[in-house]
PDB file of C-alpha atoms in Angstrom:
ATOM      1  CA  UNK A   1     -94.891   1.531  45.024  1.00 45.00           C
ATOM      2  CA  UNK A   2     -94.304  -0.088  41.633  1.00 48.00           C
ATOM      3  CA  UNK A   3     -92.859  -3.196  43.309  1.00 50.00           C
ATOM      4  CA  UNK A   4     -95.825  -3.675  45.647  1.00 59.00           C
ATOM      5  CA  UNK A   5     -98.291  -6.498  45.272  1.00 64.00           C
ATOM      6  CA  UNK A   6    -102.025  -5.854  45.288  1.00 70.00           C
ATOM      7  CA  UNK A   7    -102.305  -7.082  48.890  1.00 68.00           C
ATOM      8  CA  UNK A   8     -99.816  -4.462  50.075  1.00 68.00           C
ATOM      9  CA  UNK A   9    -101.656  -1.754  48.121  1.00 78.00           C
ATOM     10  CA  UNK A  10    -104.979  -2.819  49.648  1.00 76.00           C
ATOM     11  CA  UNK A  11    -103.587  -2.665  53.163  1.00 69.00           C
ATOM     12  CA  UNK A  12    -102.073   0.751  52.566  1.00 75.00           C
ATOM     13  CA  UNK A  13    -105.209   2.148  50.896  1.00 81.00           C
ATOM     14  CA  UNK A  14    -107.825   0.515  53.155  1.00 80.00           C
ATOM     15  CA  UNK A  15    -108.812   3.683  55.083  1.00 77.00           C
ATOM     16  CA  UNK A  16    -109.642   5.484  51.809  1.00 85.00           C
ATOM     17  CA  UNK A  17    -111.669   2.662  50.245  1.00 85.00           C
ATOM     18  CA  UNK A  18    -115.424   3.024  49.895  1.00 89.00           C
ATOM     19  CA  UNK A  19    -117.722   0.271  51.251  1.00 88.00           C
ATOM     20  CA  UNK A  20    -118.103  -1.234  47.768  1.00 89.00           C
ATOM     21  CA  UNK A  21    -114.353  -1.060  47.156  1.00 88.00           C
ATOM     22  CA  UNK A  22    -113.786  -2.791  50.484  1.00 85.00           C
ATOM     23  CA  UNK A  23    -116.073  -5.606  49.291  1.00 85.00           C
ATOM     24  CA  UNK A  24    -113.817  -6.093  46.282  1.00 86.00           C
ATOM     25  CA  UNK A  25    -110.680  -5.846  48.411  1.00 81.00           C
ATOM     26  CA  UNK A  26    -112.010  -8.298  51.004  1.00 78.00           C
ATOM     27  CA  UNK A  27    -112.808 -10.819  48.277  1.00 78.00           C
ATOM     28  CA  UNK A  28    -109.197 -10.780  47.138  1.00 74.00           C
ATOM     29  CA  UNK A  29    -107.879 -10.974  50.695  1.00 68.00           C
ATOM     30  CA  UNK A  30    -110.242 -13.769  51.764  1.00 62.00           C
ATOM     31  CA  UNK A  31    -109.378 -15.914  48.749  1.00 56.00           C
ATOM     32  CA  UNK A  32    -105.641 -15.410  49.314  1.00 44.00           C
ATOM     33  CA  UNK A  33    -105.721 -14.475  45.656  1.00 43.00           C
ATOM     34  CA  UNK A  34    -104.282 -11.031  45.185  1.00 44.00           C
ATOM     35  CA  UNK A  35    -103.124 -11.891  41.668  1.00 57.00           C
ATOM     36  CA  UNK A  36    -105.351  -9.745  39.464  1.00 63.00           C
ATOM     37  CA  UNK A  37    -103.932 -11.522  36.426  1.00 64.00           C
ATOM     38  CA  UNK A  38    -106.358 -14.363  37.238  1.00 66.00           C
ATOM     39  CA  UNK A  39    -109.455 -12.159  36.806  1.00 74.00           C
ATOM     40  CA  UNK A  40    -111.311 -10.139  34.209  1.00 82.00           C
ATOM     41  CA  UNK A  41    -113.164  -6.983  35.206  1.00 86.00           C
ATOM     42  CA  UNK A  42    -116.514  -8.722  34.764  1.00 88.00           C
ATOM     43  CA  UNK A  43    -115.492 -11.805  36.762  1.00 85.00           C
ATOM     44  CA  UNK A  44    -114.182  -9.753  39.679  1.00 85.00           C
ATOM     45  CA  UNK A  45    -117.272  -7.505  39.670  1.00 87.00           C
ATOM     46  CA  UNK A  46    -119.645 -10.477  39.639  1.00 88.00           C
ATOM     47  CA  UNK A  47    -117.768 -12.313  42.392  1.00 85.00           C
ATOM     48  CA  UNK A  48    -117.720  -9.219  44.614  1.00 85.00           C
ATOM     49  CA  UNK A  49    -121.313  -8.208  43.907  1.00 88.00           C
ATOM     50  CA  UNK A  50    -120.136  -4.897  42.486  1.00 89.00           C
ATOM     51  CA  UNK A  51    -120.285  -3.094  39.176  1.00 91.00           C
ATOM     52  CA  UNK A  52    -117.510  -2.969  36.610  1.00 89.00           C
ATOM     53  CA  UNK A  53    -117.300   0.772  37.264  1.00 90.00           C
ATOM     54  CA  UNK A  54    -116.649   0.045  40.946  1.00 90.00           C
ATOM     55  CA  UNK A  55    -113.854  -2.353  40.013  1.00 89.00           C
ATOM     56  CA  UNK A  56    -112.292   0.306  37.801  1.00 89.00           C
ATOM     57  CA  UNK A  57    -112.456   2.853  40.614  1.00 90.00           C
ATOM     58  CA  UNK A  58    -110.995   0.288  43.001  1.00 88.00           C
ATOM     59  CA  UNK A  59    -107.882  -0.395  40.904  1.00 86.00           C
ATOM     60  CA  UNK A  60    -107.353   3.321  40.373  1.00 88.00           C
ATOM     61  CA  UNK A  61    -107.575   3.792  44.141  1.00 88.00           C
ATOM     62  CA  UNK A  62    -104.743   1.270  44.460  1.00 84.00           C
ATOM     63  CA  UNK A  63    -102.594   3.401  42.203  1.00 84.00           C
ATOM     64  CA  UNK A  64    -103.111   1.707  38.831  1.00 84.00           C
ATOM     65  CA  UNK A  65    -104.141   3.623  35.732  1.00 82.00           C
ATOM     66  CA  UNK A  66    -106.528   0.892  34.636  1.00 82.00           C
ATOM     67  CA  UNK A  67    -107.545  -2.701  35.291  1.00 82.00           C
ATOM     68  CA  UNK A  68    -105.334  -3.775  32.377  1.00 80.00           C
ATOM     69  CA  UNK A  69    -102.360  -2.055  34.016  1.00 79.00           C
ATOM     70  CA  UNK A  70    -103.107  -3.822  37.306  1.00 77.00           C
ATOM     71  CA  UNK A  71    -103.184  -7.195  35.548  1.00 74.00           C
ATOM     72  CA  UNK A  72     -99.907  -6.417  33.775  1.00 74.00           C
ATOM     73  CA  UNK A  73     -98.270  -5.486  37.082  1.00 71.00           C
ATOM     74  CA  UNK A  74     -99.555  -8.709  38.671  1.00 66.00           C
ATOM     75  CA  UNK A  75     -98.180 -10.782  35.791  1.00 63.00           C
ATOM     76  CA  UNK A  76     -94.835  -9.009  36.104  1.00 63.00           C
ATOM     77  CA  UNK A  77     -94.579  -9.828  39.810  1.00 59.00           C
ATOM     78  CA  UNK A  78     -95.565 -13.453  39.207  1.00 57.00           C
ATOM     79  CA  UNK A  79     -92.986 -13.785  36.417  1.00 55.00           C
ATOM     80  CA  UNK A  80     -90.307 -12.723  38.906  1.00 54.00           C
ATOM     81  CA  UNK A  81     -91.419 -15.459  41.313  1.00 49.00           C
ATOM     82  CA  UNK A  82     -93.204 -13.210  43.795  1.00 50.00           C
ATOM     83  CA  UNK A  83     -96.012 -15.147  45.554  1.00 49.00           C
ATOM     84  CA  UNK A  84     -99.112 -13.395  44.208  1.00 50.00           C
ATOM     85  CA  UNK A  85    -102.087 -15.708  44.568  1.00 51.00           C
ATOM     86  CA  UNK A  86    -103.521 -18.967  45.759  1.00 51.00           C
ATOM     87  CA  UNK A  87    -104.471 -22.082  43.847  1.00 48.00           C
ATOM     88  CA  UNK A  88    -107.519 -21.745  41.609  1.00 52.00           C
ATOM     89  CA  UNK A  89    -110.517 -23.826  42.638  1.00 50.00           C
ATOM     90  CA  UNK A  90    -110.612 -27.231  40.947  1.00 51.00           C
ATOM     91  CA  UNK A  91    -112.782 -30.321  41.524  1.00 54.00           C
ATOM     92  CA  UNK A  92    -109.673 -32.506  41.536  1.00 55.00           C
ATOM     93  CA  UNK A  93    -108.198 -30.666  44.520  1.00 65.00           C
ATOM     94  CA  UNK A  94    -104.856 -28.898  45.067  1.00 70.00           C
ATOM     95  CA  UNK A  95    -102.663 -32.016  45.080  1.00 77.00           C
ATOM     96  CA  UNK A  96    -103.922 -33.127  41.669  1.00 79.00           C
ATOM     97  CA  UNK A  97    -103.398 -29.620  40.317  1.00 76.00           C
ATOM     98  CA  UNK A  98     -99.790 -29.608  41.504  1.00 74.00           C
ATOM     99  CA  UNK A  99     -99.136 -33.041  40.008  1.00 81.00           C
ATOM    100  CA  UNK A 100    -100.617 -31.993  36.678  1.00 82.00           C
ATOM    101  CA  UNK A 101     -98.569 -28.798  36.590  1.00 79.00           C
ATOM    102  CA  UNK A 102     -95.332 -30.503  37.658  1.00 80.00           C
ATOM    103  CA  UNK A 103     -95.860 -33.184  35.009  1.00 88.00           C
ATOM    104  CA  UNK A 104     -96.082 -30.452  32.381  1.00 86.00           C
ATOM    105  CA  UNK A 105     -92.916 -28.848  33.769  1.00 85.00           C
ATOM    106  CA  UNK A 106     -91.107 -32.182  33.607  1.00 89.00           C
ATOM    107  CA  UNK A 107     -92.071 -32.579  29.943  1.00 90.00           C
ATOM    108  CA  UNK A 108     -90.763 -29.074  29.227  1.00 88.00           C
ATOM    109  CA  UNK A 109     -87.560 -29.907  31.095  1.00 88.00           C
ATOM    110  CA  UNK A 110     -87.028 -33.076  29.055  1.00 91.00           C
ATOM    111  CA  UNK A 111     -87.428 -31.026  25.869  1.00 88.00           C
ATOM    112  CA  UNK A 112     -84.933 -28.450  27.143  1.00 88.00           C
ATOM    113  CA  UNK A 113     -82.367 -31.079  28.137  1.00 89.00           C
ATOM    114  CA  UNK A 114     -82.670 -32.673  24.712  1.00 89.00           C
ATOM    115  CA  UNK A 115     -81.493 -29.395  23.158  1.00 88.00           C
ATOM    116  CA  UNK A 116     -78.234 -29.176  25.129  1.00 90.00           C
ATOM    117  CA  UNK A 117     -75.077 -31.275  25.101  1.00 92.00           C
ATOM    118  CA  UNK A 118     -75.690 -33.100  28.355  1.00 93.00           C
ATOM    119  CA  UNK A 119     -72.833 -35.545  27.789  1.00 94.00           C
ATOM    120  CA  UNK A 120     -70.310 -32.735  27.317  1.00 95.00           C
ATOM    121  CA  UNK A 121     -71.533 -31.070  30.492  1.00 96.00           C
ATOM    122  CA  UNK A 122     -71.327 -34.333  32.444  1.00 96.00           C
ATOM    123  CA  UNK A 123     -67.783 -34.927  31.187  1.00 96.00           C
ATOM    124  CA  UNK A 124     -66.800 -31.410  32.262  1.00 97.00           C
ATOM    125  CA  UNK A 125     -68.069 -31.934  35.811  1.00 97.00           C
ATOM    126  CA  UNK A 126     -66.718 -35.490  35.978  1.00 97.00           C
ATOM    127  CA  UNK A 127     -63.192 -34.550  34.901  1.00 96.00           C
ATOM    128  CA  UNK A 128     -62.825 -31.250  36.757  1.00 97.00           C
ATOM    129  CA  UNK A 129     -60.152 -31.130  39.432  1.00 97.00           C
ATOM    130  CA  UNK A 130     -62.601 -29.503  41.839  1.00 97.00           C
ATOM    131  CA  UNK A 131     -66.277 -28.567  41.583  1.00 97.00           C
ATOM    132  CA  UNK A 132     -67.979 -25.688  43.370  1.00 97.00           C
ATOM    133  CA  UNK A 133     -71.800 -25.787  43.501  1.00 97.00           C
ATOM    134  CA  UNK A 134     -73.435 -22.450  44.318  1.00 97.00           C
ATOM    135  CA  UNK A 135     -77.016 -21.450  45.060  1.00 96.00           C
ATOM    136  CA  UNK A 136     -78.669 -18.598  46.938  1.00 93.00           C
ATOM    137  CA  UNK A 137     -82.177 -18.351  48.441  1.00 89.00           C
ATOM    138  CA  UNK A 138     -84.601 -20.907  46.941  1.00 89.00           C
ATOM    139  CA  UNK A 139     -81.840 -22.215  44.694  1.00 94.00           C
ATOM    140  CA  UNK A 140     -79.763 -23.365  47.665  1.00 95.00           C
ATOM    141  CA  UNK A 141     -81.756 -26.576  48.385  1.00 95.00           C
ATOM    142  CA  UNK A 142     -81.346 -27.625  44.746  1.00 96.00           C
ATOM    143  CA  UNK A 143     -77.616 -26.852  44.922  1.00 96.00           C
ATOM    144  CA  UNK A 144     -77.323 -28.840  48.157  1.00 96.00           C
ATOM    145  CA  UNK A 145     -79.136 -31.820  46.659  1.00 96.00           C
ATOM    146  CA  UNK A 146     -76.962 -31.713  43.525  1.00 97.00           C
ATOM    147  CA  UNK A 147     -73.787 -31.507  45.565  1.00 96.00           C
ATOM    148  CA  UNK A 148     -74.769 -34.538  47.655  1.00 95.00           C
ATOM    149  CA  UNK A 149     -75.465 -36.543  44.505  1.00 95.00           C
ATOM    150  CA  UNK A 150     -72.227 -35.479  42.833  1.00 96.00           C
ATOM    151  CA  UNK A 151     -70.298 -36.568  45.924  1.00 95.00           C
ATOM    152  CA  UNK A 152     -71.490 -40.116  45.308  1.00 93.00           C
ATOM    153  CA  UNK A 153     -69.735 -40.070  41.944  1.00 94.00           C
ATOM    154  CA  UNK A 154     -66.633 -37.963  42.556  1.00 95.00           C
ATOM    155  CA  UNK A 155     -64.610 -36.303  45.345  1.00 95.00           C
ATOM    156  CA  UNK A 156     -63.824 -32.607  45.858  1.00 95.00           C
ATOM    157  CA  UNK A 157     -67.292 -31.089  45.467  1.00 96.00           C
ATOM    158  CA  UNK A 158     -67.785 -27.969  47.575  1.00 95.00           C
ATOM    159  CA  UNK A 159     -71.040 -26.146  48.313  1.00 96.00           C
ATOM    160  CA  UNK A 160     -71.615 -22.473  48.905  1.00 92.00           C
ATOM    161  CA  UNK A 161     -72.646 -20.413  50.593  1.00 93.00           C
ATOM    162  CA  UNK A 162     -72.768 -22.294  53.884  1.00 88.00           C
ATOM    163  CA  UNK A 163     -74.383 -20.523  56.872  1.00 87.00           C
ATOM    164  CA  UNK A 164     -72.160 -17.637  57.880  1.00 86.00           C
ATOM    165  CA  UNK A 165     -69.861 -18.298  54.930  1.00 86.00           C
ATOM    166  CA  UNK A 166     -68.628 -16.084  52.122  1.00 89.00           C
ATOM    167  CA  UNK A 167     -67.728 -17.805  48.860  1.00 92.00           C
ATOM    168  CA  UNK A 168     -64.562 -15.862  47.990  1.00 92.00           C
ATOM    169  CA  UNK A 169     -62.481 -18.453  49.822  1.00 91.00           C
ATOM    170  CA  UNK A 170     -64.013 -21.183  47.642  1.00 90.00           C
ATOM    171  CA  UNK A 171     -63.416 -19.224  44.457  1.00 92.00           C
ATOM    172  CA  UNK A 172     -59.898 -17.983  45.097  1.00 91.00           C
ATOM    173  CA  UNK A 173     -57.986 -21.048  43.874  1.00 91.00           C
ATOM    174  CA  UNK A 174     -60.297 -22.116  41.030  1.00 95.00           C
ATOM    175  CA  UNK A 175     -59.006 -22.141  37.486  1.00 96.00           C
ATOM    176  CA  UNK A 176     -59.538 -23.682  34.041  1.00 97.00           C
ATOM    177  CA  UNK A 177     -59.177 -27.232  35.366  1.00 97.00           C
ATOM    178  CA  UNK A 178     -62.089 -26.769  37.783  1.00 97.00           C
ATOM    179  CA  UNK A 179     -65.833 -26.214  37.323  1.00 97.00           C
ATOM    180  CA  UNK A 180     -68.565 -24.120  38.902  1.00 97.00           C
ATOM    181  CA  UNK A 181     -72.187 -25.262  38.866  1.00 98.00           C
ATOM    182  CA  UNK A 182     -74.419 -22.265  39.567  1.00 97.00           C
ATOM    183  CA  UNK A 183     -78.060 -22.851  40.493  1.00 96.00           C
ATOM    184  CA  UNK A 184     -79.814 -19.512  39.928  1.00 93.00           C
ATOM    185  CA  UNK A 185     -83.579 -19.697  39.638  1.00 91.00           C
ATOM    186  CA  UNK A 186     -85.772 -16.654  39.666  1.00 81.00           C
ATOM    187  CA  UNK A 187     -85.727 -14.035  42.368  1.00 78.00           C
ATOM    188  CA  UNK A 188     -81.961 -14.200  41.963  1.00 84.00           C
ATOM    189  CA  UNK A 189     -79.627 -12.196  44.169  1.00 86.00           C
ATOM    190  CA  UNK A 190     -76.834 -10.060  42.647  1.00 89.00           C
ATOM    191  CA  UNK A 191     -74.386 -12.727  43.844  1.00 91.00           C
ATOM    192  CA  UNK A 192     -75.385 -14.999  40.957  1.00 92.00           C
ATOM    193  CA  UNK A 193     -74.340 -12.523  38.270  1.00 92.00           C
ATOM    194  CA  UNK A 194     -71.169 -11.728  40.216  1.00 93.00           C
ATOM    195  CA  UNK A 195     -70.301 -15.441  40.322  1.00 94.00           C
ATOM    196  CA  UNK A 196     -70.728 -15.685  36.556  1.00 95.00           C
ATOM    197  CA  UNK A 197     -68.419 -12.714  36.021  1.00 95.00           C
ATOM    198  CA  UNK A 198     -65.770 -14.008  38.414  1.00 96.00           C
ATOM    199  CA  UNK A 199     -65.795 -17.497  36.912  1.00 96.00           C
ATOM    200  CA  UNK A 200     -65.308 -15.955  33.472  1.00 96.00           C
ATOM    201  CA  UNK A 201     -62.472 -13.733  34.741  1.00 96.00           C
ATOM    202  CA  UNK A 202     -60.701 -16.768  36.239  1.00 96.00           C
ATOM    203  CA  UNK A 203     -61.386 -18.912  33.147  1.00 97.00           C
ATOM    204  CA  UNK A 204     -63.389 -21.408  35.228  1.00 97.00           C
ATOM    205  CA  UNK A 205     -65.960 -23.330  33.131  1.00 97.00           C
ATOM    206  CA  UNK A 206     -69.440 -22.665  34.503  1.00 97.00           C
ATOM    207  CA  UNK A 207     -72.633 -24.715  34.282  1.00 97.00           C
ATOM    208  CA  UNK A 208     -75.815 -22.712  34.862  1.00 96.00           C
ATOM    209  CA  UNK A 209     -79.194 -24.023  36.012  1.00 95.00           C
ATOM    210  CA  UNK A 210     -81.801 -21.301  35.605  1.00 91.00           C
ATOM    211  CA  UNK A 211     -85.394 -20.717  34.521  1.00 87.00           C
ATOM    212  CA  UNK A 212     -86.613 -19.887  30.995  1.00 83.00           C
ATOM    213  CA  UNK A 213     -87.418 -16.280  31.980  1.00 77.00           C
ATOM    214  CA  UNK A 214     -83.811 -15.512  32.897  1.00 80.00           C
ATOM    215  CA  UNK A 215     -82.106 -12.990  30.669  1.00 79.00           C
ATOM    216  CA  UNK A 216     -78.608 -13.074  29.185  1.00 87.00           C
ATOM    217  CA  UNK A 217     -75.828 -13.936  31.606  1.00 88.00           C
ATOM    218  CA  UNK A 218     -73.280 -11.394  32.809  1.00 86.00           C
ATOM    219  CA  UNK A 219     -70.579 -13.343  30.930  1.00 91.00           C
ATOM    220  CA  UNK A 220     -70.482 -16.422  28.697  1.00 92.00           C
ATOM    221  CA  UNK A 221     -71.142 -19.792  30.371  1.00 94.00           C
ATOM    222  CA  UNK A 222     -70.066 -23.251  29.232  1.00 93.00           C
ATOM    223  CA  UNK A 223     -73.472 -24.901  29.593  1.00 95.00           C
ATOM    224  CA  UNK A 224     -76.919 -23.477  30.339  1.00 94.00           C
ATOM    225  CA  UNK A 225     -79.924 -25.537  31.413  1.00 92.00           C
ATOM    226  CA  UNK A 226     -83.296 -23.794  31.473  1.00 90.00           C
ATOM    227  CA  UNK A 227     -85.736 -25.526  33.811  1.00 91.00           C
ATOM    228  CA  UNK A 228     -89.295 -24.244  34.478  1.00 87.00           C
ATOM    229  CA  UNK A 229     -90.062 -23.609  38.137  1.00 86.00           C
ATOM    230  CA  UNK A 230     -93.441 -21.883  37.883  1.00 78.00           C
ATOM    231  CA  UNK A 231     -96.130 -23.449  40.044  1.00 73.00           C
ATOM    232  CA  UNK A 232     -99.918 -23.564  39.697  1.00 72.00           C
ATOM    233  CA  UNK A 233    -100.469 -21.286  42.689  1.00 66.00           C
ATOM    234  CA  UNK A 234     -98.630 -18.669  44.696  1.00 65.00           C
ATOM    235  CA  UNK A 235     -95.309 -20.451  44.991  1.00 75.00           C
ATOM    236  CA  UNK A 236     -92.761 -21.890  42.594  1.00 80.00           C
ATOM    237  CA  UNK A 237     -92.262 -25.643  42.266  1.00 86.00           C
ATOM    238  CA  UNK A 238     -88.813 -27.235  42.143  1.00 90.00           C
ATOM    239  CA  UNK A 239     -89.834 -30.748  41.125  1.00 91.00           C
ATOM    240  CA  UNK A 240     -88.388 -30.315  37.632  1.00 91.00           C
ATOM    241  CA  UNK A 241     -85.268 -28.626  39.025  1.00 93.00           C
ATOM    242  CA  UNK A 242     -84.548 -31.600  41.283  1.00 94.00           C
ATOM    243  CA  UNK A 243     -85.050 -33.933  38.330  1.00 93.00           C
ATOM    244  CA  UNK A 244     -82.621 -31.925  36.200  1.00 94.00           C
ATOM    245  CA  UNK A 245     -80.064 -32.100  39.008  1.00 95.00           C
ATOM    246  CA  UNK A 246     -80.484 -35.875  39.168  1.00 95.00           C
ATOM    247  CA  UNK A 247     -80.045 -36.168  35.401  1.00 95.00           C
ATOM    248  CA  UNK A 248     -76.743 -34.276  35.546  1.00 96.00           C
ATOM    249  CA  UNK A 249     -75.520 -36.362  38.496  1.00 96.00           C
ATOM    250  CA  UNK A 250     -76.381 -39.576  36.644  1.00 95.00           C
ATOM    251  CA  UNK A 251     -74.445 -38.305  33.643  1.00 95.00           C
ATOM    252  CA  UNK A 252     -71.426 -37.504  35.806  1.00 96.00           C
ATOM    253  CA  UNK A 253     -71.504 -40.964  37.371  1.00 95.00           C
ATOM    254  CA  UNK A 254     -71.622 -42.556  33.915  1.00 95.00           C
ATOM    255  CA  UNK A 255     -68.789 -40.328  32.673  1.00 95.00           C
ATOM    256  CA  UNK A 256     -66.615 -41.358  35.609  1.00 94.00           C
ATOM    257  CA  UNK A 257     -66.843 -45.018  34.572  1.00 94.00           C
ATOM    258  CA  UNK A 258     -65.081 -47.464  36.886  1.00 93.00           C
ATOM    259  CA  UNK A 259     -63.788 -44.607  39.051  1.00 91.00           C
ATOM    260  CA  UNK A 260     -67.373 -43.553  39.685  1.00 88.00           C
ATOM    261  CA  UNK A 261     -68.448 -47.087  40.570  1.00 90.00           C
ATOM    262  CA  UNK A 262     -65.473 -47.455  42.915  1.00 89.00           C
ATOM    263  CA  UNK A 263     -66.456 -44.182  44.559  1.00 90.00           C
ATOM    264  CA  UNK A 264     -70.034 -45.383  45.113  1.00 88.00           C
ATOM    265  CA  UNK A 265     -68.759 -48.593  46.731  1.00 89.00           C
ATOM    266  CA  UNK A 266     -66.283 -46.677  48.912  1.00 90.00           C
ATOM    267  CA  UNK A 267     -68.999 -44.313  50.134  1.00 89.00           C
ATOM    268  CA  UNK A 268     -71.240 -47.296  50.860  1.00 86.00           C
ATOM    269  CA  UNK A 269     -68.525 -48.971  52.928  1.00 90.00           C
ATOM    270  CA  UNK A 270     -67.948 -45.756  54.878  1.00 90.00           C
ATOM    271  CA  UNK A 271     -71.673 -45.494  55.611  1.00 86.00           C
ATOM    272  CA  UNK A 272     -71.648 -49.034  56.979  1.00 87.00           C
ATOM    273  CA  UNK A 273     -68.503 -48.514  59.046  1.00 83.00           C
ATOM    274  CA  UNK A 274     -69.888 -45.309  60.548  1.00 88.00           C
ATOM    275  CA  UNK A 275     -73.368 -46.714  61.070  1.00 87.00           C
ATOM    276  CA  UNK A 276     -74.860 -43.578  59.507  1.00 84.00           C
ATOM    277  CA  UNK A 277     -77.747 -45.239  57.650  1.00 81.00           C
ATOM    278  CA  UNK A 278     -80.428 -47.678  58.670  1.00 79.00           C
ATOM    279  CA  UNK A 279     -80.078 -51.197  57.316  1.00 71.00           C
ATOM    280  CA  UNK A 280     -82.742 -52.129  54.729  1.00 62.00           C
TER     281      UNK A 280
END
């Protein structure tokens, strides 16, 4: 039960709730805002037309020792990337709230990138014999986007896992002359830590894209980029993550020099010959 969100606890406890407790529960359900971290006891009581004592009884009915414990549990779920609430009401509207939040995340990302050796990382990826880009769950779209950008600058960039694919076949022949780029944002699967350990065992340099809340890695990594992905509402935002991927790809293209420019021109010619893209 400790991993449940408030919504799941409400649904499980609904038959035992009193009429007043159901008022409180319905408020949370109707607002799509089961993140108690957004409320104080007084605010929730006032919004539900209940007393603070009723709110206290309600959270105990859900299995929490106190309202403070419920808020702590909600914060813990949100920190792990679990969708736990909707957007707060704002006169500017939801789009403006997302833009404001993503702008703040981009500023934080720029500060984080300024603290790492981006040029050394770009040189590593540019000069590697082969590059394997990995990402599971929500990290996969970022990994896919990064791989497609890296392919503009250099050949031999693989992506995993593909649908129905295991990644052992991609890993088996990697060594010190290659590189792994692991995209592992929160709500990580155990595969991410296993990839770090295997890369270390095979002496493959590894670049890690993760979020600031991530703990220590299972083994040392060559380069670590911490990019915020928290959103203003229930779901994470990957605007800053996509920007960080673009920054690395730009660095790799620059590090490749004339070889990178030749690659871009060759890809462009192939697009034209295949008729894959619309003409401007």
